[in-house]
Coordinates of C-alpha atoms in Angstrom, one line a residue:
Chain Q
X204 CA -70.1 5.9 -75.7
X205 CA -70.3 6.0 -79.5
X206 CA -73.2 8.3 -80.4
X207 CA -73.3 6.8 -83.9
X208 CA -74.6 3.5 -82.6
X209 CA -77.6 5.2 -81.1
X210 CA -80.8 6.4 -82.7
X211 CA -81.3 10.0 -81.8
X212 CA -84.9 10.9 -80.9
X213 CA -84.2 14.4 -79.7
X214 CA -81.6 16.3 -77.7
X215 CA -81.9 14.1 -74.6
X216 CA -83.5 10.9 -75.8
X217 CA -81.5 8.1 -77.6
X218 CA -82.7 4.6 -78.5
X219 CA -81.2 1.3 -79.2
X220 CA -83.9 -0.6 -81.2
X221 CA -84.3 -4.3 -80.3
X222 CA -81.7 -6.5 -81.8
X223 CA -80.4 -10.0 -81.1
X224 CA -82.0 -11.2 -77.9
X225 CA -83.3 -7.9 -76.8
X226 CA -87.0 -8.1 -76.0
X227 CA -87.6 -4.3 -75.8
X228 CA -85.6 -1.3 -76.9
X229 CA -83.1 0.4 -74.6
X230 CA -83.7 4.1 -74.0
X231 CA -81.0 6.5 -72.7
X232 CA -81.9 10.0 -71.4
X233 CA -79.0 12.4 -71.5
X234 CA -77.5 15.3 -73.4
X235 CA -75.0 14.3 -76.2
X236 CA -72.1 15.5 -74.0
X237 CA -73.1 13.1 -71.2
X238 CA -73.8 10.2 -73.6
X239 CA -70.3 10.7 -75.1
X240 CA -68.7 10.7 -71.7
X241 CA -70.5 7.4 -70.7
X242 CA -68.5 4.2 -70.7
X243 CA -69.3 1.8 -73.5
X244 CA -70.1 -0.7 -70.8
X245 CA -73.3 1.3 -70.1
X246 CA -74.5 0.4 -73.6
X247 CA -73.6 -3.2 -73.1
X248 CA -75.3 -3.4 -69.8
X249 CA -78.5 -1.7 -70.7
X250 CA -78.8 -3.9 -73.8
X251 CA -78.3 -6.9 -71.6
X252 CA -81.1 -5.7 -69.3
X253 CA -83.4 -5.5 -72.3
X254 CA -83.0 -9.2 -72.9
X255 CA -84.4 -10.3 -69.5
X256 CA -87.7 -12.2 -69.4
X257 CA -90.9 -10.2 -68.7
X258 CA -89.3 -6.8 -69.2
X259 CA -92.0 -4.2 -70.0
X260 CA -91.7 -1.3 -72.5
X261 CA -87.9 -0.6 -72.4
X262 CA -84.7 -0.7 -70.4
X263 CA -83.8 2.8 -69.4
X264 CA -80.6 4.6 -68.5
X265 CA -80.7 7.9 -66.6
X266 CA -78.5 10.9 -67.4
X267 CA -75.9 9.9 -64.7
X268 CA -75.7 6.2 -65.9
X269 CA -72.4 4.5 -65.4
X270 CA -70.9 1.0 -65.5
X271 CA -72.3 -1.1 -62.6
X272 CA -72.5 -4.9 -62.2
X273 CA -75.2 -6.5 -64.3
X274 CA -77.5 -3.5 -64.5
X275 CA -75.8 -0.1 -65.1
X276 CA -76.0 2.3 -62.1
X277 CA -78.6 4.7 -63.2
X278 CA -80.7 1.8 -64.7
X279 CA -84.5 1.5 -64.6
X280 CA -86.4 -1.6 -65.7
X281 CA -90.0 -2.8 -65.1
X282 CA -91.1 -6.4 -65.1
X283 CA -94.4 -8.2 -65.4
X284 CA -95.4 -9.9 -62.1
X285 CA -96.2 -13.2 -63.8
X286 CA -93.5 -13.5 -66.5
X287 CA -90.9 -11.2 -65.2
X288 CA -87.8 -11.5 -63.1
X289 CA -86.3 -9.9 -60.0
X290 CA -82.6 -9.2 -59.9
X291 CA -80.3 -8.6 -56.9
X292 CA -77.8 -6.9 -59.2
X293 CA -80.7 -4.8 -60.5
X294 CA -81.2 -3.3 -57.0
X295 CA -77.5 -3.2 -55.9
X296 CA -75.7 -4.1 -52.8
X297 CA -76.6 -1.0 -50.8
X298 CA -80.3 -1.7 -50.8
X299 CA -82.4 1.5 -50.4
X300 CA -79.4 3.7 -50.3
X301 CA -80.9 7.1 -50.5
X302 CA -80.9 10.8 -49.4
X303 CA -83.1 12.7 -47.1
X304 CA -83.2 16.5 -46.8
X305 CA -84.3 18.4 -43.6
X306 CA -85.3 22.0 -43.2
X307 CA -83.6 23.8 -40.4
X308 CA -85.4 27.1 -40.3
X309 CA -81.9 28.7 -39.8
X310 CA -80.1 31.4 -41.7
X311 CA -76.6 31.0 -43.1
X312 CA -75.4 33.7 -40.7
X313 CA -76.4 31.6 -37.7
X314 CA -74.4 28.6 -39.2
X315 CA -71.4 30.7 -40.1
X316 CA -71.1 32.0 -36.5
X317 CA -70.5 28.4 -35.2
X318 CA -69.6 26.7 -38.5
X319 CA -66.4 24.9 -37.2
X320 CA -68.0 23.9 -33.9
X321 CA -71.1 22.6 -35.8
X322 CA -68.8 20.5 -38.0
X323 CA -66.9 19.2 -35.0
X324 CA -70.0 18.4 -33.0
X325 CA -71.7 16.6 -35.9
X326 CA -68.5 14.6 -36.5
X327 CA -68.3 13.6 -32.9
X328 CA -72.0 12.7 -32.6
X329 CA -72.6 10.9 -36.0
X330 CA -70.7 7.6 -36.3
X331 CA -69.0 7.7 -39.7
X332 CA -66.3 5.8 -41.5
X333 CA -64.7 2.4 -41.6
X334 CA -64.7 0.8 -38.1
X335 CA -67.2 3.2 -36.6
X336 CA -69.9 1.6 -34.4
X337 CA -73.4 2.9 -33.7
X338 CA -74.9 3.5 -30.3
X339 CA -77.9 1.4 -31.0
X340 CA -77.6 -2.3 -30.5
X341 CA -80.7 -4.4 -31.1
X342 CA -81.7 -7.6 -29.6
X343 CA -82.9 -10.3 -32.1
X344 CA -86.5 -9.4 -31.4
X345 CA -85.8 -5.7 -31.9
X346 CA -84.0 -6.4 -35.1
X347 CA -87.1 -8.3 -36.4
X348 CA -89.2 -5.3 -35.4
X349 CA -86.9 -2.9 -37.1
X350 CA -86.8 -5.0 -40.3
X351 CA -90.6 -5.1 -40.4
X352 CA -91.2 -1.5 -39.3
X353 CA -88.5 0.7 -40.9
X354 CA -88.6 4.4 -40.0
X355 CA -92.1 3.9 -38.4
X356 CA -90.4 1.5 -35.9
X357 CA -87.6 4.1 -35.3
X358 CA -90.1 6.8 -34.5
X359 CA -92.0 4.5 -32.1
X360 CA -88.6 4.0 -30.3
X361 CA -88.3 7.7 -29.9
X362 CA -86.0 8.5 -32.9
X363 CA -87.9 11.2 -34.5
X364 CA -91.4 12.5 -34.9
X365 CA -94.6 10.9 -36.4
X366 CA -94.8 13.9 -38.8
X367 CA -91.5 12.7 -40.4
X368 CA -93.2 9.5 -41.7
X369 CA -95.5 11.3 -44.2
X370 CA -92.3 12.7 -45.9
X371 CA -90.7 9.3 -46.5
X372 CA -91.4 7.0 -49.5
X373 CA -93.8 4.2 -48.4
X374 CA -94.6 6.4 -45.4
X375 CA -91.5 5.1 -43.7
X376 CA -92.4 1.5 -43.8
X377 CA -91.9 -0.9 -46.8
X378 CA -94.8 -3.4 -46.9
X379 CA -94.1 -7.0 -47.5
X380 CA -90.8 -7.2 -45.7
X381 CA -90.0 -10.7 -44.4
X382 CA -87.4 -10.6 -41.7
X383 CA -87.3 -14.4 -41.6
X384 CA -85.5 -14.2 -45.0
X385 CA -82.7 -12.1 -43.5
X386 CA -79.8 -14.4 -42.7
X387 CA -77.9 -14.7 -39.5
X388 CA -74.8 -13.3 -41.3
X389 CA -76.7 -10.2 -42.5
X390 CA -77.9 -9.6 -39.0
X391 CA -74.4 -10.1 -37.6
X392 CA -73.1 -7.4 -40.0
X393 CA -75.8 -5.0 -38.6
X394 CA -75.2 -5.5 -34.9
X395 CA -72.8 -2.5 -34.6
X396 CA -74.0 -0.6 -37.6
X397 CA -77.4 0.8 -36.7
X398 CA -77.3 4.6 -36.8
X399 CA -74.0 4.8 -38.7
X400 CA -73.3 6.8 -41.8
X401 CA -70.9 4.4 -43.6
X402 CA -68.1 5.5 -45.8
X403 CA -67.3 6.2 -49.5
X404 CA -69.7 8.6 -51.1
X405 CA -72.0 8.6 -48.0
X406 CA -72.2 11.9 -46.2
X407 CA -74.1 14.3 -43.9
X408 CA -74.1 17.8 -45.2
X409 CA -75.3 21.2 -43.9
X410 CA -76.2 23.1 -47.0
X411 CA -77.4 26.5 -48.1
X412 CA -79.9 27.1 -50.8
X413 CA -77.9 28.9 -53.5
X414 CA -80.4 29.2 -56.3
X415 CA -84.1 28.6 -56.8
X416 CA -85.2 27.6 -60.3
X417 CA -88.9 27.1 -59.8
X418 CA -90.4 29.5 -57.2
X419 CA -93.8 28.0 -57.0
X420 CA -92.6 24.4 -56.4
X421 CA -90.0 25.7 -54.1
X422 CA -92.7 27.4 -52.0
X423 CA -94.6 24.1 -51.9
X424 CA -91.5 22.3 -50.8
X425 CA -90.7 25.0 -48.2
X426 CA -87.5 26.1 -49.9
X427 CA -86.3 29.8 -50.1
X428 CA -83.0 31.1 -51.3
X429 CA -80.6 31.3 -48.4
X430 CA -82.3 28.6 -46.4
X431 CA -80.1 26.2 -44.5
X432 CA -80.9 22.5 -45.1
X433 CA -79.3 19.2 -43.9
X434 CA -79.0 16.3 -46.2
X435 CA -78.1 12.7 -45.2
X436 CA -76.9 10.2 -47.8
X437 CA -76.6 6.6 -46.6
X438 CA -78.2 3.2 -47.0
X439 CA -78.9 -0.2 -45.4
X440 CA -75.4 -0.7 -44.1
X441 CA -73.9 -4.1 -43.6
X442 CA -77.2 -5.8 -43.5
X443 CA -78.2 -4.7 -47.0
X444 CA -74.7 -5.4 -48.3
X445 CA -74.8 -9.0 -47.0
X446 CA -78.3 -9.6 -48.5
X447 CA -77.1 -8.3 -51.8
X448 CA -74.0 -10.5 -51.6
X449 CA -75.9 -13.7 -50.7
X450 CA -78.8 -13.4 -53.3
X451 CA -76.5 -12.3 -56.1
X452 CA -74.6 -15.5 -55.7
X453 CA -77.7 -17.7 -55.2
X454 CA -79.4 -16.2 -58.3
X455 CA -76.3 -16.6 -60.4
X456 CA -76.2 -20.3 -59.6
X457 CA -80.0 -20.8 -59.9
X458 CA -80.7 -18.9 -63.1
X459 CA -79.9 -21.8 -65.5
X460 CA -82.3 -24.0 -63.5
X461 CA -85.0 -21.5 -64.2
X462 CA -84.3 -21.8 -67.9
X463 CA -83.1 -18.1 -67.9
X464 CA -80.3 -17.6 -70.5
X465 CA -78.2 -14.8 -69.2
X466 CA -75.9 -12.9 -71.5
X467 CA -73.7 -12.3 -68.5
X468 CA -74.0 -14.2 -65.2
X469 CA -73.8 -10.9 -63.3
X470 CA -77.4 -10.2 -64.5
X471 CA -78.3 -12.9 -61.9
X472 CA -82.1 -13.0 -61.5
X473 CA -85.0 -15.3 -60.6
X474 CA -88.6 -15.3 -61.7
X475 CA -90.7 -13.1 -59.5
X476 CA -93.1 -16.0 -58.9
X477 CA -90.3 -18.4 -57.8
X478 CA -89.6 -19.2 -54.2
X479 CA -86.1 -17.7 -54.6
X480 CA -87.6 -14.5 -56.1
X481 CA -90.1 -14.2 -53.3
X482 CA -87.4 -14.8 -50.6
X483 CA -85.3 -12.1 -52.2
X484 CA -88.3 -9.7 -52.3
X485 CA -88.9 -10.3 -48.6
X486 CA -85.3 -9.9 -47.6
X487 CA -84.8 -6.8 -49.9
X488 CA -87.9 -5.1 -48.4
X489 CA -86.6 -5.8 -44.9
X490 CA -83.3 -4.1 -46.0
X491 CA -85.3 -1.1 -47.3
X492 CA -86.8 -0.8 -43.8
X493 CA -83.3 -1.1 -42.3
X494 CA -82.1 1.9 -44.5
X495 CA -85.2 3.9 -43.6
X496 CA -84.7 3.2 -39.9
X497 CA -81.0 4.0 -40.2
X498 CA -81.6 7.4 -41.8
X499 CA -84.3 8.1 -39.2
X500 CA -81.8 7.4 -36.3
X501 CA -79.2 9.6 -38.0
X502 CA -81.8 12.3 -38.3
X503 CA -82.4 12.1 -34.5
X504 CA -78.7 12.4 -33.8
X505 CA -78.5 15.4 -36.1
X506 CA -81.4 17.0 -34.3
X507 CA -79.6 16.5 -31.0
X508 CA -76.6 18.4 -32.2
X509 CA -78.7 21.2 -33.6
X510 CA -80.7 21.4 -30.4
X511 CA -77.5 21.9 -28.5
X512 CA -76.1 24.6 -30.7
X513 CA -79.4 26.2 -31.8
X514 CA -81.9 25.5 -29.0
X515 CA -84.8 27.1 -30.9
X516 CA -84.2 25.2 -34.2
X517 CA -86.7 22.6 -35.4
X518 CA -85.6 20.2 -38.1
X519 CA -88.4 18.9 -40.3
X520 CA -88.3 16.5 -43.1
X521 CA -88.6 17.8 -46.7
X522 CA -88.4 14.2 -48.1
X523 CA -86.6 10.9 -48.0
X524 CA -85.8 9.2 -51.3
X525 CA -84.3 5.7 -52.0
X526 CA -82.3 5.1 -55.1
X527 CA -81.5 1.3 -55.0
X528 CA -84.8 -0.5 -54.9
X529 CA -87.3 -2.8 -56.6
X530 CA -90.9 -1.7 -55.9
X531 CA -94.3 -3.0 -56.9
X532 CA -96.2 -0.1 -58.5
X533 CA -99.2 0.5 -60.7
X534 CA -98.3 2.0 -64.1
X535 CA -100.2 2.7 -67.3
X536 CA -98.8 0.8 -70.3
X537 CA -100.5 1.0 -73.7
X538 CA -103.7 2.4 -72.1
X539 CA -103.9 -0.3 -69.4
X540 CA -103.1 -0.1 -65.7
X541 CA -100.6 -2.8 -64.8
X542 CA -98.9 -3.9 -61.7
X543 CA -95.2 -3.9 -62.3
X544 CA -92.0 -4.5 -60.4
X545 CA -89.8 -1.5 -61.0
X546 CA -86.0 -1.9 -60.5
X547 CA -84.3 1.4 -59.9
X548 CA -80.6 1.0 -59.4
X549 CA -78.9 4.3 -58.8
X550 CA -82.1 5.9 -59.9
X551 CA -84.6 7.9 -57.9
X552 CA -88.4 7.5 -57.9
X553 CA -89.9 10.7 -59.4
X554 CA -93.6 10.7 -59.3
X555 CA -95.4 13.6 -60.9
X556 CA -98.1 16.0 -59.5
X557 CA -101.3 14.3 -58.4
X558 CA -99.7 10.8 -57.7
X559 CA -101.8 9.2 -55.0
X560 CA -98.7 7.9 -53.1
X561 CA -97.6 11.5 -52.4
X562 CA -98.5 13.2 -49.1
X563 CA -101.5 15.7 -49.5
X564 CA -99.3 18.8 -49.0
X565 CA -96.9 17.8 -51.8
X566 CA -99.3 16.2 -54.2
X567 CA -99.9 19.3 -56.3
X568 CA -96.2 20.0 -56.7
X569 CA -94.9 16.4 -57.4
X570 CA -92.4 14.3 -55.5
X571 CA -89.2 15.9 -54.3
X572 CA -86.3 14.3 -56.1
X573 CA -83.0 14.8 -54.3
X574 CA -79.8 14.6 -56.3
X575 CA -76.7 14.3 -54.1
X576 CA -73.6 16.3 -55.0
X577 CA -70.1 15.8 -53.8
X578 CA -68.5 17.5 -50.8
X579 CA -67.4 20.6 -52.8
X580 CA -70.2 20.9 -55.3
X581 CA -73.9 21.5 -55.4
X582 CA -76.8 19.2 -54.7
X583 CA -80.1 19.6 -56.4
X584 CA -83.7 19.3 -55.5
X585 CA -86.0 18.5 -58.4
X586 CA -89.7 17.6 -58.6
X587 CA -91.3 14.8 -60.5
X588 CA -93.2 16.0 -63.6
X589 CA -96.4 15.2 -65.4
X590 CA -94.3 13.4 -68.1
X591 CA -92.1 11.4 -65.7
X592 CA -94.4 8.4 -65.5
X593 CA -94.5 8.1 -69.3
X594 CA -90.7 8.7 -69.7
X595 CA -89.2 6.1 -67.4
X596 CA -92.0 4.8 -65.1
X597 CA -91.6 7.8 -62.8
X598 CA -87.8 7.8 -62.4
X599 CA -84.9 10.2 -62.5
X600 CA -81.2 10.4 -61.8
X601 CA -79.6 10.1 -58.4
X602 CA -76.2 11.8 -58.4
X603 CA -73.2 12.9 -60.4
X604 CA -71.5 9.6 -60.9
X605 CA -67.7 9.2 -60.8
X606 CA -65.5 10.6 -63.6
X607 CA -62.3 9.2 -62.2
X608 CA -61.4 6.0 -60.3
X609 CA -60.5 6.2 -56.6
X610 CA -56.9 5.3 -57.4
X611 CA -56.6 8.1 -59.9
X612 CA -58.1 10.5 -57.4
X613 CA -55.6 9.6 -54.7
X614 CA -52.8 10.2 -57.2
X615 CA -54.3 13.6 -58.1
X616 CA -55.2 15.0 -54.7
X617 CA -54.0 14.9 -51.1
X618 CA -56.8 14.8 -48.5
X619 CA -55.2 17.2 -46.1
X620 CA -54.6 19.8 -48.8
X621 CA -58.1 19.3 -50.3
X622 CA -59.6 19.8 -46.8
X623 CA -57.7 23.1 -46.4
X624 CA -58.6 24.3 -49.9
X625 CA -62.3 23.6 -49.3
X626 CA -62.2 25.3 -45.9
X627 CA -60.8 28.3 -47.7
X628 CA -63.9 28.2 -49.8
X629 CA -66.1 28.1 -46.7
X630 CA -66.8 24.3 -46.8
X631 CA -65.8 22.5 -43.6
X632 CA -65.1 18.8 -44.2
X633 CA -64.7 16.3 -41.3
X634 CA -63.7 12.8 -42.0
X635 CA -61.6 10.1 -40.2
X636 CA -59.6 9.5 -43.3
X637 CA -57.5 11.9 -45.4
X638 CA -57.3 9.2 -48.1
X639 CA -61.1 9.0 -48.0
X640 CA -61.3 12.7 -48.6
X641 CA -58.9 12.5 -51.6
X642 CA -60.9 9.6 -53.1
X643 CA -64.1 11.7 -52.8
X644 CA -62.6 14.8 -54.3
X645 CA -65.3 16.9 -55.9
X646 CA -63.5 16.8 -59.3
X647 CA -63.4 13.0 -59.3
X648 CA -67.2 13.3 -60.1
X649 CA -69.0 14.4 -63.2
X650 CA -70.7 17.8 -63.2
X651 CA -73.9 17.2 -61.2
X652 CA -75.4 20.4 -62.7
X653 CA -75.3 19.0 -66.1
X654 CA -76.9 15.8 -64.9
X655 CA -79.7 17.7 -63.2
X656 CA -80.2 19.9 -66.3
X657 CA -80.3 16.8 -68.5
X658 CA -83.0 15.3 -66.3
X659 CA -85.1 18.4 -66.7
X660 CA -84.6 18.6 -70.4
X661 CA -85.5 15.0 -70.8
X662 CA -88.7 15.6 -68.9
X663 CA -87.8 13.2 -66.0
X664 CA -88.0 15.8 -63.3
X665 CA -87.7 19.6 -63.2
X666 CA -85.2 21.6 -61.2
X667 CA -86.4 23.4 -58.1
X668 CA -83.3 24.5 -56.2
X669 CA -79.6 24.1 -55.9
X670 CA -77.9 23.7 -52.6
X671 CA -74.2 24.3 -51.8
X672 CA -72.4 22.7 -48.9
X673 CA -71.3 24.5 -45.7
X674 CA -70.3 21.5 -43.6
X675 CA -69.8 17.9 -44.8
X676 CA -69.3 14.8 -42.6
X677 CA -67.7 12.1 -44.7
X678 CA -67.3 8.5 -43.7
Chain B
X178 CA -42.1 -14.9 -60.4
X179 CA -43.0 -13.0 -57.3
X180 CA -46.5 -13.1 -56.0
X181 CA -48.1 -9.6 -56.2
X182 CA -51.4 -7.8 -56.5
X183 CA -52.9 -4.8 -58.2
X184 CA -56.1 -2.8 -58.5
X185 CA -57.8 -2.5 -61.8
X186 CA -60.1 0.3 -63.0
X187 CA -63.8 0.1 -62.7
X188 CA -65.9 3.3 -63.0
X189 CA -67.7 3.3 -59.7
X190 CA -66.0 0.5 -57.8
X191 CA -62.5 -1.2 -57.6
X192 CA -61.1 -4.3 -59.2
X193 CA -58.8 -6.5 -57.2
X194 CA -56.3 -8.9 -58.9
X195 CA -53.8 -11.3 -57.3
X196 CA -51.0 -13.1 -59.1
X197 CA -49.1 -16.1 -57.9
X198 CA -47.2 -19.2 -58.9
X199 CA -50.0 -21.3 -57.4
X200 CA -53.8 -20.8 -57.0
X201 CA -53.2 -20.5 -53.3
X202 CA -50.8 -17.6 -53.7
X203 CA -53.1 -15.8 -56.2
X204 CA -56.0 -16.0 -53.8
X205 CA -53.8 -14.6 -50.9
X206 CA -52.6 -11.8 -53.1
X207 CA -56.2 -10.9 -54.2
X208 CA -57.0 -10.7 -50.5
X209 CA -54.2 -8.3 -50.0
X210 CA -55.6 -6.2 -52.8
X211 CA -58.9 -6.2 -51.0
X212 CA -57.3 -4.9 -47.8
X213 CA -55.5 -2.2 -49.9
X214 CA -58.9 -0.8 -50.8
X215 CA -59.2 0.2 -47.2
X216 CA -55.6 1.0 -46.2
X217 CA -52.0 0.4 -47.1
X218 CA -51.6 -3.3 -46.2
X219 CA -48.1 -2.6 -44.9
X220 CA -49.6 -0.5 -42.1
X221 CA -51.5 -3.5 -40.8
X222 CA -49.9 -5.5 -38.0
X223 CA -50.9 -9.1 -38.7
X224 CA -51.3 -10.2 -35.1
X225 CA -54.8 -11.7 -34.7
X226 CA -55.6 -14.9 -36.7
X227 CA -59.0 -15.7 -38.1
X228 CA -59.6 -19.0 -39.8
X229 CA -61.9 -19.1 -42.9
X230 CA -63.3 -22.1 -44.7
X231 CA -65.2 -22.0 -48.0
X232 CA -66.7 -25.1 -49.6
X233 CA -67.0 -25.7 -53.3
X234 CA -64.8 -26.6 -56.3
X235 CA -65.6 -23.9 -58.9
X236 CA -62.5 -21.6 -58.6
X237 CA -64.4 -18.4 -59.5
X238 CA -67.2 -19.0 -56.9
X239 CA -64.5 -20.0 -54.4
X240 CA -62.8 -16.6 -55.0
X241 CA -66.1 -14.8 -54.6
X242 CA -66.8 -16.7 -51.4
X243 CA -63.3 -16.1 -50.1
X244 CA -63.4 -12.3 -50.7
X245 CA -66.9 -12.1 -49.2
X246 CA -65.9 -14.1 -46.2
X247 CA -63.1 -11.7 -45.6
X248 CA -65.4 -8.7 -46.0
X249 CA -67.8 -10.3 -43.4
X250 CA -64.9 -10.9 -40.9
X251 CA -63.6 -7.3 -41.5
X252 CA -67.0 -5.9 -40.9
X253 CA -68.2 -7.9 -37.9
X254 CA -64.8 -8.1 -36.1
X255 CA -63.7 -4.5 -37.1
X256 CA -60.4 -6.0 -38.3
X257 CA -58.1 -5.3 -41.1
X258 CA -56.1 -8.2 -42.5
X259 CA -52.5 -7.9 -43.6
X260 CA -51.3 -11.5 -44.1
X261 CA -52.9 -14.6 -45.5
X262 CA -52.2 -18.3 -45.8
X263 CA -54.5 -20.1 -48.2
X264 CA -54.8 -23.8 -49.1
X265 CA -57.2 -24.8 -51.8
X266 CA -58.0 -28.5 -52.7
X267 CA -60.9 -30.3 -54.3
X268 CA -63.1 -29.7 -51.2
X269 CA -62.7 -26.0 -51.0
X270 CA -60.5 -23.4 -49.3
X271 CA -58.9 -23.4 -45.9
X272 CA -57.2 -20.2 -44.9
X273 CA -55.9 -18.1 -42.0
X274 CA -56.0 -14.4 -42.2
X275 CA -54.0 -12.4 -39.7
X276 CA -55.0 -8.8 -38.8
X277 CA -55.6 -6.2 -36.2
X278 CA -58.5 -3.9 -35.1
X279 CA -59.0 -0.8 -37.2
X280 CA -56.9 2.1 -35.9
X281 CA -58.4 5.1 -37.6
X282 CA -55.5 7.4 -37.0
X283 CA -52.9 5.0 -38.2
X284 CA -54.8 3.2 -40.9
X285 CA -56.7 6.2 -42.3
X286 CA -59.3 3.7 -43.7
X287 CA -60.6 5.1 -46.9
X288 CA -63.7 3.1 -47.7
X289 CA -65.4 -0.1 -46.6
X290 CA -65.9 -2.9 -49.1
X291 CA -69.6 -3.8 -49.3
X292 CA -69.2 -7.1 -51.3
X293 CA -67.5 -8.9 -54.1
X294 CA -69.4 -8.9 -57.3
X295 CA -69.6 -11.3 -60.3
X296 CA -68.2 -8.5 -62.5
X297 CA -64.9 -9.4 -64.1
X298 CA -64.8 -12.4 -61.8
X299 CA -62.1 -14.5 -63.3
X300 CA -59.6 -17.2 -62.1
X301 CA -57.2 -18.4 -64.8
X302 CA -53.6 -19.4 -65.6
X303 CA -51.5 -17.4 -67.9
X304 CA -49.3 -18.8 -70.7
X305 CA -46.2 -18.4 -68.4
X306 CA -47.9 -20.6 -65.8
X307 CA -48.8 -17.7 -63.4
X308 CA -52.2 -17.8 -61.7
X309 CA -54.5 -14.8 -61.8
X310 CA -57.5 -14.3 -59.5
X311 CA -59.6 -11.2 -59.9
X312 CA -63.0 -9.6 -59.0
X313 CA -64.7 -6.2 -58.8
X314 CA -65.5 -5.1 -55.2
X315 CA -68.5 -2.9 -54.6
X316 CA -67.5 0.0 -52.3

């Protein structure tokens, strides 16, 4: 992106003042190096978001922003409940895709003693990759209960512990879900996919804490250098993808009828107050619950493998974040508390210390923000800051973002060689597809460390710890 | 001109583009490009037929619906498709897709398509008369 076309506020904040049909400015948070590496499409897309009706304060791009569809990935936008819009493209197809991190209480030496076996057992036990099917098959009634209940439903069914729920956004259950708005086709796509990891950049990793940046917050989060953690990255599976597909189409066709002039039809949206907007909200929230239930089931499967290899281990939840959502939240704007609909597409909620929605034992420290890495690189745990609410409605980045297309990656690397090379570095990858491994090569992604540092310097979230992979199950 | 397909660059996702002497051919080639996101289409034995119908007359929304219908069938039937016959008229699209169940060892399926987007969604005819049908697929 051409830095000359931006107004520099400081080292990590850049503005595009309102021009043309923009109703608010666009604000980008990133270092100059990351901005320069961003595609020009990010600028075009974030400017387009700033033209949407009812947008409040600004359209924001996070340090890992890249070219999406409609909204950029790494885009945040808040809308007024009466005059604003809701956009399926502003949430993304993989609704409530997210990451959860679990404490294991184990030391790296215990993992290293059985590392290959652990990798194999996790790969056997966790359904992953194209064509994999889950062990959980729901009746229509159970599907409705899952869509309304999320992780809370999963815990009631025996997948996990009640204590897990406090460590999940929305306490594991997204209110306002309307399973009746979830189509038969979306349900059909989920019938074999409950409790599956998916493919692409989704993963389950066993990780070691390699570095602690903020000892006090780390203590509050239960993180010490050398700790072993497990992180699970996945979303709402076929059900969420189908809801995204159906509503993106319907909103694109309906927008002119609402009198909404879209600079690009992929910004497809509907007034929040419209029946279409309300139907999408109900379906999208049900898909959030599907994602939360799915990560809960995967957590249970992970615990089963750890119980087998480490009978004394107890896996507890640090936190579960979602990074493709639209949530109704209270925010202060110009000295007034307002109810807003916050779209976060490829962006993590990052509430600062004292926020009432955080569990009591994390409230003083701020919300854990989990930034997923790639299979050979680090992941980061950050914490929401005092300034994060003012900066971008309590939002931060979500991952590294691709630097190279999948096709380029398969031309550059061979999956089998890459797997052997990573094994040589002590990282055991298991995947059903060598081509999948090549496409997900660590160097096909941007430097996640720079993204995390950028988020800290921009005041979106502060770094707490860095985790390095020991075992990675890829779909 | 020979019908063919290609992928085009998109930062996070993948663009599929089909070329053909007719609209029917271009749509069939775009479908092959969709299968190629997952695996090499030549590795797919096109043994099992599935019929697909999409209503409508807007060629771009028809392409969107066609690709999304294939994604739905791939996902719910656990199939990969390697051959397509497409017929488009004023009422919409009638097609048969032939495929086989995913064989993870043989197909090495790389990534599952989540849905076709409106990004770069275009259906048009080039000056030389060749049809082009393209869209970005979220993976």
